[in-house]
XYZ file of C-alpha atoms in Angstrom:
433
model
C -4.481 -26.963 13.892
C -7.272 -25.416 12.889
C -9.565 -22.362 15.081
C -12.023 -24.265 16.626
C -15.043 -22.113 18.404
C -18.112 -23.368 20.617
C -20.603 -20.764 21.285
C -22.948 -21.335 24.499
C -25.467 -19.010 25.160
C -27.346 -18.817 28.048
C -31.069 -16.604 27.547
C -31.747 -16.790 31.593
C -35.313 -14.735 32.993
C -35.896 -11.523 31.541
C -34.785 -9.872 35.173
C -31.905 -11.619 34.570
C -28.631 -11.208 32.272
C -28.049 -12.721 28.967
C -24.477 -14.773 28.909
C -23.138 -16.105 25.729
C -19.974 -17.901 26.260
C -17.159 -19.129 23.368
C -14.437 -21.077 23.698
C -11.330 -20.651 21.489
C -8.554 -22.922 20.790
C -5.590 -21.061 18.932
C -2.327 -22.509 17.269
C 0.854 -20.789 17.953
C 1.569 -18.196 16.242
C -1.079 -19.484 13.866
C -4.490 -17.548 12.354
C -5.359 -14.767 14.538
C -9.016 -14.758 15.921
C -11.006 -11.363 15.669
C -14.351 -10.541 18.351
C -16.149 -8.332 18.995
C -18.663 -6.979 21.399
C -22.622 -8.015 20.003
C -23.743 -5.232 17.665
C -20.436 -3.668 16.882
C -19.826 -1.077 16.680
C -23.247 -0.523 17.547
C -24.432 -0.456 21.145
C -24.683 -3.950 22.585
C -27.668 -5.120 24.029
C -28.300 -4.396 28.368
C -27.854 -6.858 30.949
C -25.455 -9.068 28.038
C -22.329 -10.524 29.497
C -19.968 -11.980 26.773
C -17.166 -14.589 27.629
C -14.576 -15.447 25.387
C -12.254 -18.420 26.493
C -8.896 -18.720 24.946
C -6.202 -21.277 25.198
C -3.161 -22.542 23.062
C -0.501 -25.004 23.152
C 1.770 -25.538 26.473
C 4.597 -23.218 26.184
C 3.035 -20.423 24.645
C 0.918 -17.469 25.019
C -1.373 -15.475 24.069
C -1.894 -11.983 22.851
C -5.272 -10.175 22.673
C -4.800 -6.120 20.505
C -7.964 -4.315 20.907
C -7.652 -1.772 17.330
C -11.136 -0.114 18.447
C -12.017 0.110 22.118
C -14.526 2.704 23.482
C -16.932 2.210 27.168
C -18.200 4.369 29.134
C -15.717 5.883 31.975
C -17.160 7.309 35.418
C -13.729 9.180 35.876
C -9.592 8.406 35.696
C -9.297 5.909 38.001
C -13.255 4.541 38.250
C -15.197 2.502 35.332
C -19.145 2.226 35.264
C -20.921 -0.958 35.269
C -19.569 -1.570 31.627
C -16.056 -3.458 31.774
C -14.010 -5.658 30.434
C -12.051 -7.973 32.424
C -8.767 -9.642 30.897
C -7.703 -12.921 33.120
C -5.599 -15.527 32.354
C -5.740 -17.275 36.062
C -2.861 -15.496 37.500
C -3.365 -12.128 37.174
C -6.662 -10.332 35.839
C -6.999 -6.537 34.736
C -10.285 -4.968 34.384
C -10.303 -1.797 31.878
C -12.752 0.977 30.805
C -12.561 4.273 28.494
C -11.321 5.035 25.166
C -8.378 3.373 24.053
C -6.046 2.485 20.694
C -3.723 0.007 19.362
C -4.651 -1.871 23.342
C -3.211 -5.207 24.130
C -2.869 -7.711 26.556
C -0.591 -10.476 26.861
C -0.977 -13.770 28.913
C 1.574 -15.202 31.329
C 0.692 -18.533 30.374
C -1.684 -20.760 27.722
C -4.788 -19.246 28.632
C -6.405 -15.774 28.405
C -10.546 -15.388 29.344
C -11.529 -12.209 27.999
C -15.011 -11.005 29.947
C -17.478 -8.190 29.161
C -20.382 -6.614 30.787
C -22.603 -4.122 29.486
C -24.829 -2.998 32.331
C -28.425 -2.092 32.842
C -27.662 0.434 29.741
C -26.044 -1.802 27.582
C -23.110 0.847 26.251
C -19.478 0.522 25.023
C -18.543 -1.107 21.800
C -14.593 -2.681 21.682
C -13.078 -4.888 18.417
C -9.983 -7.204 19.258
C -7.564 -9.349 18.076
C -6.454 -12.630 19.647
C -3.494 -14.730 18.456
C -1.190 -17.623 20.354
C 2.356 -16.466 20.528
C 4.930 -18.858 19.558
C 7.879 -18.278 22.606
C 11.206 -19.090 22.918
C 14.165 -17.799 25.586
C 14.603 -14.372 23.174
C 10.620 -13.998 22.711
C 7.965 -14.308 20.815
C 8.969 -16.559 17.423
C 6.919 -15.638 14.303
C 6.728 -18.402 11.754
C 7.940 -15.697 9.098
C 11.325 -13.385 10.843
C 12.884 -10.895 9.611
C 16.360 -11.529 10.270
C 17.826 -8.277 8.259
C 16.009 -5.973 10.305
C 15.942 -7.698 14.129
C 19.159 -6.307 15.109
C 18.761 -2.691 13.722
C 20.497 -0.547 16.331
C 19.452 2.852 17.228
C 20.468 5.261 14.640
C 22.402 8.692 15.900
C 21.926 11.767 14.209
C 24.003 15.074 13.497
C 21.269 17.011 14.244
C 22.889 20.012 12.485
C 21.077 19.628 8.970
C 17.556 20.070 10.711
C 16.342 23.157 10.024
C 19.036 24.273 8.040
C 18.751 25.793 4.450
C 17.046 24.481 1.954
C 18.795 21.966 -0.384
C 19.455 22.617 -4.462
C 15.134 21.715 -5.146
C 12.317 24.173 -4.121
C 9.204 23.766 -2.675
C 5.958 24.959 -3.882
C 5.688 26.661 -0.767
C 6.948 26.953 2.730
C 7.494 23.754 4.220
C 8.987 20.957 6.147
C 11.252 22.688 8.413
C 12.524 21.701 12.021
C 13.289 23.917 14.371
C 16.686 22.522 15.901
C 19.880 23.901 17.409
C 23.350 22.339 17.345
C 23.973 18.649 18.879
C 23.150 15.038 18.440
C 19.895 12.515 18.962
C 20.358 10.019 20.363
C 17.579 6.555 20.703
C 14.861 9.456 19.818
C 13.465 10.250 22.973
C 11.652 13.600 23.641
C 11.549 16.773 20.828
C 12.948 19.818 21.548
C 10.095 22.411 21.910
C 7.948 22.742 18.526
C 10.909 21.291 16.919
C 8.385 20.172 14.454
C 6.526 22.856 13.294
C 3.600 20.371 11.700
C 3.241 18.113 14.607
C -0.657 18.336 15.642
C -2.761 16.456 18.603
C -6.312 15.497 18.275
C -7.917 15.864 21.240
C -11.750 14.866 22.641
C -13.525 17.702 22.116
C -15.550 17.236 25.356
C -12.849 15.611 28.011
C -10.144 17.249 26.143
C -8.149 13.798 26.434
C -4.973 13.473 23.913
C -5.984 10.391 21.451
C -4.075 10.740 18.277
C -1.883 12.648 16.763
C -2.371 14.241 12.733
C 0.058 16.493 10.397
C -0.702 20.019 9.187
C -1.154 20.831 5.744
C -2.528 23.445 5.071
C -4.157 26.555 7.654
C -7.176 24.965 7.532
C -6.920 21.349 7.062
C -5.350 18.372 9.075
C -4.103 14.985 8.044
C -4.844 11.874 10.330
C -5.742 8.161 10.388
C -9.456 7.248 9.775
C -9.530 5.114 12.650
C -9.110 7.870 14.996
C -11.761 9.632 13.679
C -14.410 7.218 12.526
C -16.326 7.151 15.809
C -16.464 10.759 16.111
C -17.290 10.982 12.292
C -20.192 8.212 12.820
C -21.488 9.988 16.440
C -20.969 13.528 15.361
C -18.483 13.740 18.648
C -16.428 16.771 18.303
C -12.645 17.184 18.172
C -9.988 19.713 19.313
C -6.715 19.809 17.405
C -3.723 21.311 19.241
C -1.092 22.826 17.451
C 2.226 24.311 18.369
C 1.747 21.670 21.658
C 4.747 20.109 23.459
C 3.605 19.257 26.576
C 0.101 18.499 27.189
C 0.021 19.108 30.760
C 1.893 22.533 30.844
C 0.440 24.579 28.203
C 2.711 27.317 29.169
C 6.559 26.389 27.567
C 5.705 27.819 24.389
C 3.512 30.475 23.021
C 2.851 28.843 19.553
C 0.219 26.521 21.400
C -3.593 27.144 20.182
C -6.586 25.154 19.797
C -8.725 24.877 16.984
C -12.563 23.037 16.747
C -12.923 21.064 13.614
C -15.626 21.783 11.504
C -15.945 18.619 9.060
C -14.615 15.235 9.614
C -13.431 13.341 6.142
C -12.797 9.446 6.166
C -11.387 7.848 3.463
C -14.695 6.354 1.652
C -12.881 3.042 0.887
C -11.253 2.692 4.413
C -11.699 -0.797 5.725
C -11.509 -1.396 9.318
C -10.968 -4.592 8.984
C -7.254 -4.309 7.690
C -7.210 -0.759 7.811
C -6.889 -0.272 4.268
C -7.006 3.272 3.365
C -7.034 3.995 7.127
C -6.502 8.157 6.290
C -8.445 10.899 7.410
C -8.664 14.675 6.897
C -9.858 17.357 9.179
C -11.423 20.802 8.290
C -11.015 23.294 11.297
C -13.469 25.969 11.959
C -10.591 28.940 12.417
C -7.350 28.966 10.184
C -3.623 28.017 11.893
C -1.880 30.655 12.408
C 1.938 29.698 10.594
C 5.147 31.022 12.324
C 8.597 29.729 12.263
C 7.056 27.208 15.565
C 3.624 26.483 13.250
C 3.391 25.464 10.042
C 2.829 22.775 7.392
C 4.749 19.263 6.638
C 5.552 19.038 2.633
C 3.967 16.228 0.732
C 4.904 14.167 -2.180
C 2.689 13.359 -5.287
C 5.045 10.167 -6.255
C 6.068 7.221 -3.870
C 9.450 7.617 -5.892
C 12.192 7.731 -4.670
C 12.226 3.841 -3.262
C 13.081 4.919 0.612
C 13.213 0.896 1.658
C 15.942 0.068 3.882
C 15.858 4.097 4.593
C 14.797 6.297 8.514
C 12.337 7.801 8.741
C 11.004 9.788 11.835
C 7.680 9.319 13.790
C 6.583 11.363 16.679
C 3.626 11.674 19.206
C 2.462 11.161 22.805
C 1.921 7.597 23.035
C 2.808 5.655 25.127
C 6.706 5.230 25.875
C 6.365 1.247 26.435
C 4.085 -1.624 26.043
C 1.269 -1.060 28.691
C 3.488 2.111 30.314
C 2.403 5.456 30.781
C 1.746 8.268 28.401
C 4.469 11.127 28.702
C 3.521 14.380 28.938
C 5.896 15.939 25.898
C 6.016 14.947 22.418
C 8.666 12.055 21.415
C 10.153 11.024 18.553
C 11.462 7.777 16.810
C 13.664 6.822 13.960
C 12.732 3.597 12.831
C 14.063 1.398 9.106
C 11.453 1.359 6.357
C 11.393 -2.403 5.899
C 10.832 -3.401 2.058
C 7.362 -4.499 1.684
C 7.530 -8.397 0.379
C 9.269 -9.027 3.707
C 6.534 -7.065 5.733
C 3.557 -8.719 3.639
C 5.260 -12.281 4.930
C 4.226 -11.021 8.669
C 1.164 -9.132 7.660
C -0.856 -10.869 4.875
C -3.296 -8.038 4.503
C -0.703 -5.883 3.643
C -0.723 -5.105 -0.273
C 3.048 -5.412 -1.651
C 2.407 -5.180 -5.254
C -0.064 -2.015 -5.469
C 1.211 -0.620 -2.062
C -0.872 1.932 -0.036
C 0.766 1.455 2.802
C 4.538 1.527 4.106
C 6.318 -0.979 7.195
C 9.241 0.183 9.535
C 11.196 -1.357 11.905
C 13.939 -0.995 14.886
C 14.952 -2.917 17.743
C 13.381 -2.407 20.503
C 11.768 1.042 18.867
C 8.195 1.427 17.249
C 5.368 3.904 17.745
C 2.570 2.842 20.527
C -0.648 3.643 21.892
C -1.563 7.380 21.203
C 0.715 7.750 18.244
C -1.995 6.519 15.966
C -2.153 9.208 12.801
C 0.843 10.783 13.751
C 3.606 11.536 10.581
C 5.902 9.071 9.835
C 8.702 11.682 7.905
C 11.543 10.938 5.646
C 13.832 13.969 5.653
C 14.284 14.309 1.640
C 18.163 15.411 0.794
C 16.930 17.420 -2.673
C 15.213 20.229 -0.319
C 16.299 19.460 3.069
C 12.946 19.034 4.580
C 10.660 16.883 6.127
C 7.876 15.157 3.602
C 4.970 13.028 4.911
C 5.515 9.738 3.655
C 2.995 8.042 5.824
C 1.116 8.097 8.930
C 0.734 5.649 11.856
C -2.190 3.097 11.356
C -1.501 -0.350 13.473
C 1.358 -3.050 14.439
C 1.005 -5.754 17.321
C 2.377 -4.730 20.091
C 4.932 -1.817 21.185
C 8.075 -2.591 20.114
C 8.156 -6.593 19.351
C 9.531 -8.384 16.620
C 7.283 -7.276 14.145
C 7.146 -4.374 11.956
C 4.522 -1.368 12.376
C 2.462 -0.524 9.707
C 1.835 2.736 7.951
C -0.946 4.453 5.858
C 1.470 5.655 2.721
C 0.257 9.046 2.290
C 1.898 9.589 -0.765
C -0.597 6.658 -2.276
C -3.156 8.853 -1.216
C -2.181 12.208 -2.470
C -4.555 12.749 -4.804
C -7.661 11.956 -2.452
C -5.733 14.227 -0.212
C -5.875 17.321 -2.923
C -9.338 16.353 -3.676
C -10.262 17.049 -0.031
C -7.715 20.037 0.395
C -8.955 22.110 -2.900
C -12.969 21.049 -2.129
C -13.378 21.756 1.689
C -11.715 25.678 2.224
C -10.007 25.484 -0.349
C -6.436 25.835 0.013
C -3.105 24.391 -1.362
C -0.451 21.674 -0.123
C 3.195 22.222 -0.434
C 5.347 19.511 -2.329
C 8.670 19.352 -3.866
C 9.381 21.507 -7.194
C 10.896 19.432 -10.010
């Protein structure tokens, strides 16, 4: 079955709003349908109401990911006349503000996806809708992956974290965890600035917790472009925490400061479409301040060794469930780097012969909204310490049967040391062969 879309629109009296309405048919777990809001990611016209009507086979449902979502907010619990309104005939949700990585799911064949831009005509959103395939364990997708459904949780001996350093050097200082005696188990919350690199990007206005980023060096910061690109393109300003646990009590440890960023750096071949090359740095204005609680995550120049099939950690404040709430402290995950033919069979814009980017997976365990640019880490046994191996970009929803997907930093280290050595120049730390 093929997409089939019918566009109506609807130019009433000029005191009146413009309507444009579409209407959608989807296949199950078939081509996914992209929209947008008119003029994205400009500013949309005023008085403009866009409808989008989706429905797919009996049985199913449908999911709707919103990658890029930004209106106008008139406080926490209060949006302006800009909204979008998700409905699907049984329940309807209407939503406002900044978000990442969004989505919506139906509880039946249909999903109506509404939005108003006001008398002013602001907010800007991009979204993904797809019909989901269901049967009595879930969503089906028409490609599995069998091998990597039923990985349990994994439980650590803690002990080796932040131990010495193993029989290889590092250039310099890096890597470390800051970790006592005992075990993890299904990676819930860090113990305080038990990674020393861990950074979160905050709105430099509202001072709001979006995404999370790596430190590198004292004066540069390693993140996903899509985080940044609005600020980059707007010239809003962002905060980066460091030494943070928990975002509402600033008080737990002293290693917490803030820094403004001075320059924003996107990726100039980062595609927002796919989110191809979806890496960002950040220059800050003051330089980090390392301790034994702050200080940078090593890097790799090679994506040797082959770490398929290996964990790897990720960590942020996102959001602990599909649609829950954002925690307070920062969490962490250890998630299966799934090989990357098997994760291009899900994801066809993922590249698996020239790789730039890397797929994980666990049951029931992925990153979510508000982990985006975060460090995915692979704890490397030749130094005993943490190196970057990628970064959180995008997956489909918390959790579900499908792997997430990764920026692969070390395919991007040397537009990394490009930035590092041009903007303040500083230096990186990496293993010592």
């Amino acid at each position: 079955m093929q997409l089939v879309g019918v566009v109506i629109l609807a130019v009433l009296a000029a005191a009146e709003d413009q309507e444009m309405d579409e209407v959608i048919q989807l296949e199950a777990g078939g081509k996914p349908y992209t929209f947008t809001s008119e003029n994205y990611p400009f500013q949309p016209p005023d008085n403009f109401n866009q409808n989008w009507h989706f429905s797919t086979s009996p049985g199913s449902t449908i999911r709707v990911t919103c990658s890029d979502f930004r209106l106008v907010q008139k406080s926490e619990t209060e949006c302006t006349e800009e909204t979008v309104t998700f409905t699907d005939g049984v329940k309807s949700e209407e939503v406002c503000g900044t978000r990442y990585g969004y989505t919506v799911l139906s509880s039946n064949n249909q999903m109506s996806v509404m939005f108003k831009t006001g008398m002013y005509g602001r907010g800007s959103f991009k979204c993904v809708a797809q019909g989901r395939q269901m049967d009595r364990y879930g969503e089906v997708t028409t490609t599995p992956l069998p091998n990597f459904r039923e990985i349990p949780s994994q439980e650590i001996d803690s002990s080796e974290y932040g131990g010495p350093p193993g029989h290889k050097s590092t250039s310099c200082n890096c890597g470390w965890a800051n970790k006592g005696q005992g075990r993890i188990v299904n990676g819930v919350e860090t113990m305080v600035n038990e990674f020393p690199f861990m950074a979160a990007l905050l709105d430099g206005y509202s001072r709001y917790q979006f995404c999370g980023g790596s430190i590198l060096t004292e004066y540069h910061v390693l993140t996903a472009a899509h985080c940044t690109i609005k600020h980059y393109t707007y010239g809003k300003p962002i905060t980066v925490a460091i030494g943070e646990h928990n975002l509402y009590y600033p008080h737990e440890t002293n290693a917490t400061a803030y820094h403004n960023v001075a320059v924003i750096l996107v990726h100039p071949m980062y595609d927002a479409r796919i989110f191809k090359n979806d890496i960002s740095i950040l220059v800050l204005e003051t330089p980090i301040s390392f301790s034994r609680l702050v200080g940078p995550v090593c890097l790799s120049p090679s994506r040797q060794p082959d770490i398929s099939r290996s964990y790897v950690t990720a960590m942020g404040w996102g959001n602990l469930y599909y649609r829950g709430p954002s925690p307070a402290v920062l969490q962490k995950v250890h998630v299966r780097v799934v090989d990357m033919v098997s994760c291009n069979r899900v994801f066809r814009m993922v590249d698996h012969v020239s790789p730039t980017q890397i797929c994980t997976y666990a049951s029931n365990k992925a990153t979510c909204q508000g982990d985006s640019g975060g460090p995915v880490v692979w704890l490397d046994p030749e130094i005993n310490r943490y190196v970057q191996v990628g970064l959180v970009s995008f997956g489909t929803i918390c959790a579900d049967a499908n792997p997430t997907v990764h920026t692969d930093v070390r395919a991007h280290y040397n537009w990394v040391q490009h930035v590092v050595t041009g903007y303040t120049p500083r230096e990186t730390c990496s293993k010592v062969n």
